[in-house]
Amino acid sequence: MEQRLTDDEQQVLKTGAFGAVFLVSNADPGVFAMIRESFAASGAFAEASGLVKEALTAGSLPRLPRDSTLEIESVVLPALGRAVDILRAKSPADLSAYRELVLAAAEQVARAHRGVTPAEADAIAQIRTALAGPVEPA
């Protein structure tokens, strides 16, 4: 049963999704890479639907740190975990769609400029782990 998300909850989903793309893009920085990666992320996010699309398109863009990878990770990875918790509680049917969308966007960004570098692969692995969320008891 789907419940509406609050503005704060939508911002958490948006911070996780946009932040994941930024984390991968920042793993192998460069101006030309950034342009290609932006188009790749936009294409992936265009595939969103329902509650996930609403969350990604409502409100303002998230504010993400830009000083260091560790600072970016400290905001993005917990946001992904909170997004999983929010969707699990309010709209379980959208949880897998969110996970798949974020991973697809991250992977498309990584492939957008000369293939996936080891640093980008590491960022994607961190994103995948954060999206897995806590293990539920059996």
Short mmCIF file of N, CA and C in Angstrom, two decimals, residues 1-102:
data_model
loop_
_atom_site.label_atom_id
_atom_site.label_comp_id
_atom_site.label_asym_id
_atom_site.label_seq_id
_atom_site.Cartn_x
_atom_site.Cartn_y
_atom_site.Cartn_z
N MET A 1 0.83 -1.17 0.00
CA MET A 1 0.00 0.00 0.00
C MET A 1 0.88 1.25 0.00
N GLU A 2 0.77 2.06 -1.03
CA GLU A 2 1.58 3.25 -1.19
C GLU A 2 1.05 4.40 -0.36
N GLN A 3 1.96 5.10 0.32
CA GLN A 3 1.63 6.31 1.06
C GLN A 3 2.38 7.48 0.43
N ARG A 4 1.82 8.66 0.49
CA ARG A 4 2.50 9.85 -0.03
C ARG A 4 3.76 10.12 0.78
N LEU A 5 4.76 10.63 0.10
CA LEU A 5 5.99 11.01 0.77
C LEU A 5 5.94 12.47 1.17
N THR A 6 6.53 12.78 2.31
CA THR A 6 6.64 14.17 2.72
C THR A 6 7.70 14.85 1.84
N ASP A 7 7.75 16.17 1.91
CA ASP A 7 8.78 16.91 1.16
C ASP A 7 10.18 16.47 1.58
N ASP A 8 10.36 16.27 2.89
CA ASP A 8 11.67 15.84 3.39
C ASP A 8 12.03 14.45 2.88
N GLU A 9 11.06 13.56 2.84
CA GLU A 9 11.32 12.20 2.34
C GLU A 9 11.64 12.23 0.84
N GLN A 10 10.93 13.07 0.08
CA GLN A 10 11.25 13.20 -1.34
C GLN A 10 12.67 13.71 -1.52
N GLN A 11 13.07 14.66 -0.67
CA GLN A 11 14.43 15.21 -0.76
C GLN A 11 15.47 14.14 -0.45
N VAL A 12 15.18 13.24 0.47
CA VAL A 12 16.11 12.15 0.78
C VAL A 12 16.28 11.25 -0.44
N LEU A 13 15.18 10.88 -1.09
CA LEU A 13 15.27 10.04 -2.30
C LEU A 13 16.06 10.75 -3.39
N LYS A 14 15.80 12.04 -3.54
CA LYS A 14 16.49 12.83 -4.57
C LYS A 14 17.98 12.96 -4.24
N THR A 15 18.29 13.22 -2.98
CA THR A 15 19.70 13.34 -2.56
C THR A 15 20.43 12.03 -2.82
N GLY A 16 19.80 10.91 -2.51
CA GLY A 16 20.43 9.62 -2.76
C GLY A 16 20.67 9.39 -4.24
N ALA A 17 19.65 9.63 -5.07
CA ALA A 17 19.76 9.35 -6.50
C ALA A 17 20.74 10.29 -7.20
N PHE A 18 20.54 11.59 -7.03
CA PHE A 18 21.43 12.55 -7.67
C PHE A 18 22.83 12.46 -7.08
N GLY A 19 22.89 12.21 -5.78
CA GLY A 19 24.19 12.08 -5.13
C GLY A 19 24.97 10.87 -5.61
N ALA A 20 24.27 9.77 -5.89
CA ALA A 20 24.95 8.57 -6.40
C ALA A 20 25.60 8.88 -7.75
N VAL A 21 24.88 9.59 -8.59
CA VAL A 21 25.42 9.97 -9.90
C VAL A 21 26.64 10.88 -9.71
N PHE A 22 26.52 11.84 -8.80
CA PHE A 22 27.62 12.76 -8.53
C PHE A 22 28.83 12.02 -7.97
N LEU A 23 28.58 11.06 -7.10
CA LEU A 23 29.66 10.27 -6.52
C LEU A 23 30.45 9.54 -7.60
N VAL A 24 29.75 8.92 -8.53
CA VAL A 24 30.42 8.21 -9.63
C VAL A 24 31.14 9.19 -10.54
N SER A 25 30.48 10.28 -10.88
CA SER A 25 31.07 11.28 -11.76
C SER A 25 32.32 11.88 -11.14
N ASN A 26 32.27 12.12 -9.85
CA ASN A 26 33.41 12.70 -9.13
C ASN A 26 34.56 11.72 -8.98
N ALA A 27 34.29 10.43 -9.11
CA ALA A 27 35.35 9.42 -8.97
C ALA A 27 36.37 9.53 -10.09
N ASP A 28 35.96 10.03 -11.24
CA ASP A 28 36.87 10.22 -12.38
C ASP A 28 36.52 11.55 -13.03
N PRO A 29 36.93 12.67 -12.39
CA PRO A 29 36.49 13.99 -12.84
C PRO A 29 37.10 14.42 -14.17
N GLY A 30 36.43 15.36 -14.79
CA GLY A 30 36.87 15.95 -16.05
C GLY A 30 35.70 16.68 -16.70
N VAL A 31 35.98 17.78 -17.36
CA VAL A 31 34.92 18.60 -17.93
C VAL A 31 34.15 17.86 -19.01
N PHE A 32 34.84 17.26 -19.97
CA PHE A 32 34.14 16.55 -21.04
C PHE A 32 33.42 15.32 -20.51
N ALA A 33 34.02 14.66 -19.56
CA ALA A 33 33.38 13.51 -18.94
C ALA A 33 32.10 13.95 -18.23
N MET A 34 32.15 15.08 -17.54
CA MET A 34 30.99 15.56 -16.80
C MET A 34 29.81 15.83 -17.73
N ILE A 35 30.07 16.38 -18.89
CA ILE A 35 28.99 16.67 -19.84
C ILE A 35 28.34 15.37 -20.31
N ARG A 36 29.15 14.42 -20.73
CA ARG A 36 28.60 13.12 -21.17
C ARG A 36 27.88 12.42 -20.05
N GLU A 37 28.45 12.49 -18.85
CA GLU A 37 27.85 11.82 -17.70
C GLU A 37 26.51 12.44 -17.32
N SER A 38 26.40 13.76 -17.46
CA SER A 38 25.13 14.44 -17.17
C SER A 38 24.03 13.95 -18.10
N PHE A 39 24.36 13.81 -19.38
CA PHE A 39 23.37 13.30 -20.33
C PHE A 39 22.99 11.86 -19.99
N ALA A 40 23.97 11.06 -19.61
CA ALA A 40 23.70 9.66 -19.26
C ALA A 40 22.77 9.57 -18.05
N ALA A 41 23.02 10.37 -17.04
CA ALA A 41 22.18 10.37 -15.85
C ALA A 41 20.77 10.83 -16.18
N SER A 42 20.66 11.87 -16.99
CA SER A 42 19.34 12.38 -17.37
C SER A 42 18.53 11.31 -18.08
N GLY A 43 19.19 10.57 -18.96
CA GLY A 43 18.51 9.50 -19.67
C GLY A 43 18.00 8.41 -18.73
N ALA A 44 18.81 8.06 -17.77
CA ALA A 44 18.40 7.03 -16.81
C ALA A 44 17.25 7.53 -15.94
N PHE A 45 17.34 8.76 -15.46
CA PHE A 45 16.28 9.29 -14.59
C PHE A 45 14.98 9.50 -15.35
N ALA A 46 15.05 9.68 -16.65
CA ALA A 46 13.83 9.83 -17.45
C ALA A 46 12.97 8.57 -17.42
N GLU A 47 13.57 7.45 -17.08
CA GLU A 47 12.86 6.17 -17.02
C GLU A 47 12.05 6.00 -15.74
N ALA A 48 12.20 6.94 -14.79
CA ALA A 48 11.48 6.83 -13.52
C ALA A 48 9.98 6.97 -13.74
N SER A 49 9.23 6.34 -12.85
CA SER A 49 7.77 6.44 -12.92
C SER A 49 7.20 6.44 -11.50
N GLY A 50 5.93 6.78 -11.41
CA GLY A 50 5.22 6.72 -10.15
C GLY A 50 5.82 7.57 -9.06
N LEU A 51 5.86 7.01 -7.87
CA LEU A 51 6.33 7.70 -6.69
C LEU A 51 7.79 8.11 -6.82
N VAL A 52 8.60 7.28 -7.45
CA VAL A 52 10.02 7.59 -7.62
C VAL A 52 10.18 8.81 -8.54
N LYS A 53 9.44 8.83 -9.63
CA LYS A 53 9.51 9.98 -10.54
C LYS A 53 9.07 11.25 -9.82
N GLU A 54 7.99 11.15 -9.06
CA GLU A 54 7.51 12.31 -8.30
C GLU A 54 8.59 12.83 -7.36
N ALA A 55 9.26 11.93 -6.66
CA ALA A 55 10.31 12.34 -5.72
C ALA A 55 11.48 12.99 -6.44
N LEU A 56 11.86 12.47 -7.60
CA LEU A 56 13.02 13.00 -8.32
C LEU A 56 12.74 14.31 -9.03
N THR A 57 11.49 14.61 -9.28
CA THR A 57 11.16 15.83 -10.03
C THR A 57 10.56 16.93 -9.15
N ALA A 58 10.19 16.62 -7.93
CA ALA A 58 9.58 17.62 -7.05
C ALA A 58 10.65 18.41 -6.31
N GLY A 59 10.37 19.67 -6.08
CA GLY A 59 11.26 20.48 -5.25
C GLY A 59 12.58 20.82 -5.90
N SER A 60 13.47 21.33 -5.08
CA SER A 60 14.76 21.79 -5.56
C SER A 60 15.78 20.65 -5.63
N LEU A 61 16.85 20.91 -6.34
CA LEU A 61 17.94 19.93 -6.41
C LEU A 61 18.63 19.85 -5.06
N PRO A 62 19.15 18.69 -4.73
CA PRO A 62 19.83 18.56 -3.44
C PRO A 62 21.16 19.33 -3.42
N ARG A 63 21.53 19.77 -2.26
CA ARG A 63 22.83 20.41 -2.07
C ARG A 63 23.81 19.32 -1.64
N LEU A 64 24.84 19.15 -2.44
CA LEU A 64 25.83 18.12 -2.16
C LEU A 64 27.18 18.77 -1.91
N PRO A 65 27.95 18.22 -0.97
CA PRO A 65 29.30 18.76 -0.74
C PRO A 65 30.17 18.55 -1.97
N ARG A 66 31.14 19.41 -2.15
CA ARG A 66 32.01 19.31 -3.32
C ARG A 66 33.48 19.30 -2.97
N ASP A 67 33.79 19.32 -1.67
CA ASP A 67 35.17 19.45 -1.27
C ASP A 67 35.98 18.16 -1.35
N SER A 68 35.38 17.04 -1.02
CA SER A 68 36.13 15.79 -1.05
C SER A 68 35.19 14.61 -1.26
N THR A 69 35.76 13.54 -1.73
CA THR A 69 34.99 12.32 -1.93
C THR A 69 34.41 11.83 -0.61
N LEU A 70 35.19 11.93 0.46
CA LEU A 70 34.70 11.47 1.77
C LEU A 70 33.48 12.27 2.21
N GLU A 71 33.49 13.57 1.95
CA GLU A 71 32.33 14.38 2.32
C GLU A 71 31.11 14.01 1.48
N ILE A 72 31.32 13.77 0.21
CA ILE A 72 30.22 13.36 -0.67
C ILE A 72 29.65 12.04 -0.19
N GLU A 73 30.53 11.08 0.08
CA GLU A 73 30.09 9.77 0.58
C GLU A 73 29.31 9.91 1.89
N SER A 74 29.75 10.83 2.76
CA SER A 74 29.11 10.97 4.07
C SER A 74 27.69 11.49 3.97
N VAL A 75 27.34 12.10 2.86
CA VAL A 75 25.97 12.58 2.65
C VAL A 75 25.18 11.58 1.80
N VAL A 76 25.78 11.12 0.72
CA VAL A 76 25.07 10.32 -0.27
C VAL A 76 24.75 8.91 0.23
N LEU A 77 25.71 8.22 0.78
CA LEU A 77 25.48 6.83 1.17
C LEU A 77 24.42 6.70 2.27
N PRO A 78 24.45 7.55 3.31
CA PRO A 78 23.35 7.48 4.29
C PRO A 78 22.00 7.86 3.68
N ALA A 79 21.99 8.80 2.73
CA ALA A 79 20.72 9.17 2.08
C ALA A 79 20.15 7.98 1.31
N LEU A 80 21.00 7.21 0.67
CA LEU A 80 20.53 6.02 -0.05
C LEU A 80 19.92 5.02 0.94
N GLY A 81 20.59 4.83 2.07
CA GLY A 81 20.06 3.92 3.09
C GLY A 81 18.73 4.39 3.64
N ARG A 82 18.62 5.72 3.88
CA ARG A 82 17.35 6.26 4.39
C ARG A 82 16.26 6.15 3.32
N ALA A 83 16.62 6.35 2.05
CA ALA A 83 15.65 6.22 0.97
C ALA A 83 15.08 4.80 0.93
N VAL A 84 15.94 3.82 1.10
CA VAL A 84 15.49 2.42 1.13
C VAL A 84 14.52 2.22 2.29
N ASP A 85 14.87 2.75 3.47
CA ASP A 85 13.99 2.61 4.63
C ASP A 85 12.64 3.30 4.40
N ILE A 86 12.67 4.48 3.80
CA ILE A 86 11.44 5.23 3.53
C ILE A 86 10.54 4.43 2.59
N LEU A 87 11.12 3.95 1.50
CA LEU A 87 10.32 3.21 0.52
C LEU A 87 9.84 1.87 1.09
N ARG A 88 10.67 1.23 1.86
CA ARG A 88 10.25 -0.04 2.47
C ARG A 88 9.04 0.19 3.36
N ALA A 89 9.00 1.31 4.07
CA ALA A 89 7.89 1.60 4.99
C ALA A 89 6.66 2.15 4.28
N LYS A 90 6.88 3.01 3.28
CA LYS A 90 5.75 3.74 2.69
C LYS A 90 5.28 3.22 1.34
N SER A 91 6.19 2.62 0.59
CA SER A 91 5.81 2.16 -0.75
C SER A 91 6.73 1.02 -1.20
N PRO A 92 6.58 -0.14 -0.56
CA PRO A 92 7.46 -1.27 -0.88
C PRO A 92 7.49 -1.63 -2.37
N ALA A 93 6.40 -1.38 -3.06
CA ALA A 93 6.35 -1.71 -4.50
C ALA A 93 7.32 -0.86 -5.31
N ASP A 94 7.70 0.31 -4.79
CA ASP A 94 8.61 1.21 -5.50
C ASP A 94 10.08 1.00 -5.12
N LEU A 95 10.33 0.20 -4.13
CA LEU A 95 11.70 0.02 -3.64
C LEU A 95 12.62 -0.55 -4.71
N SER A 96 12.24 -1.62 -5.36
CA SER A 96 13.13 -2.21 -6.37
C SER A 96 13.30 -1.26 -7.55
N ALA A 97 12.26 -0.51 -7.91
CA ALA A 97 12.37 0.45 -9.01
C ALA A 97 13.40 1.53 -8.68
N TYR A 98 13.39 2.01 -7.45
CA TYR A 98 14.36 3.02 -7.02
C TYR A 98 15.77 2.46 -7.06
N ARG A 99 15.95 1.28 -6.49
CA ARG A 99 17.27 0.66 -6.49
C ARG A 99 17.79 0.49 -7.92
N GLU A 100 16.95 -0.06 -8.78
CA GLU A 100 17.36 -0.30 -10.17
C GLU A 100 17.67 0.99 -10.90
N LEU A 101 16.86 2.01 -10.68
CA LEU A 101 17.06 3.29 -11.34
C LEU A 101 18.38 3.93 -10.92
N VAL A 102 18.64 3.96 -9.62
CA VAL A 102 19.87 4.57 -9.12
C VAL A 102 21.09 3.80 -9.63
#
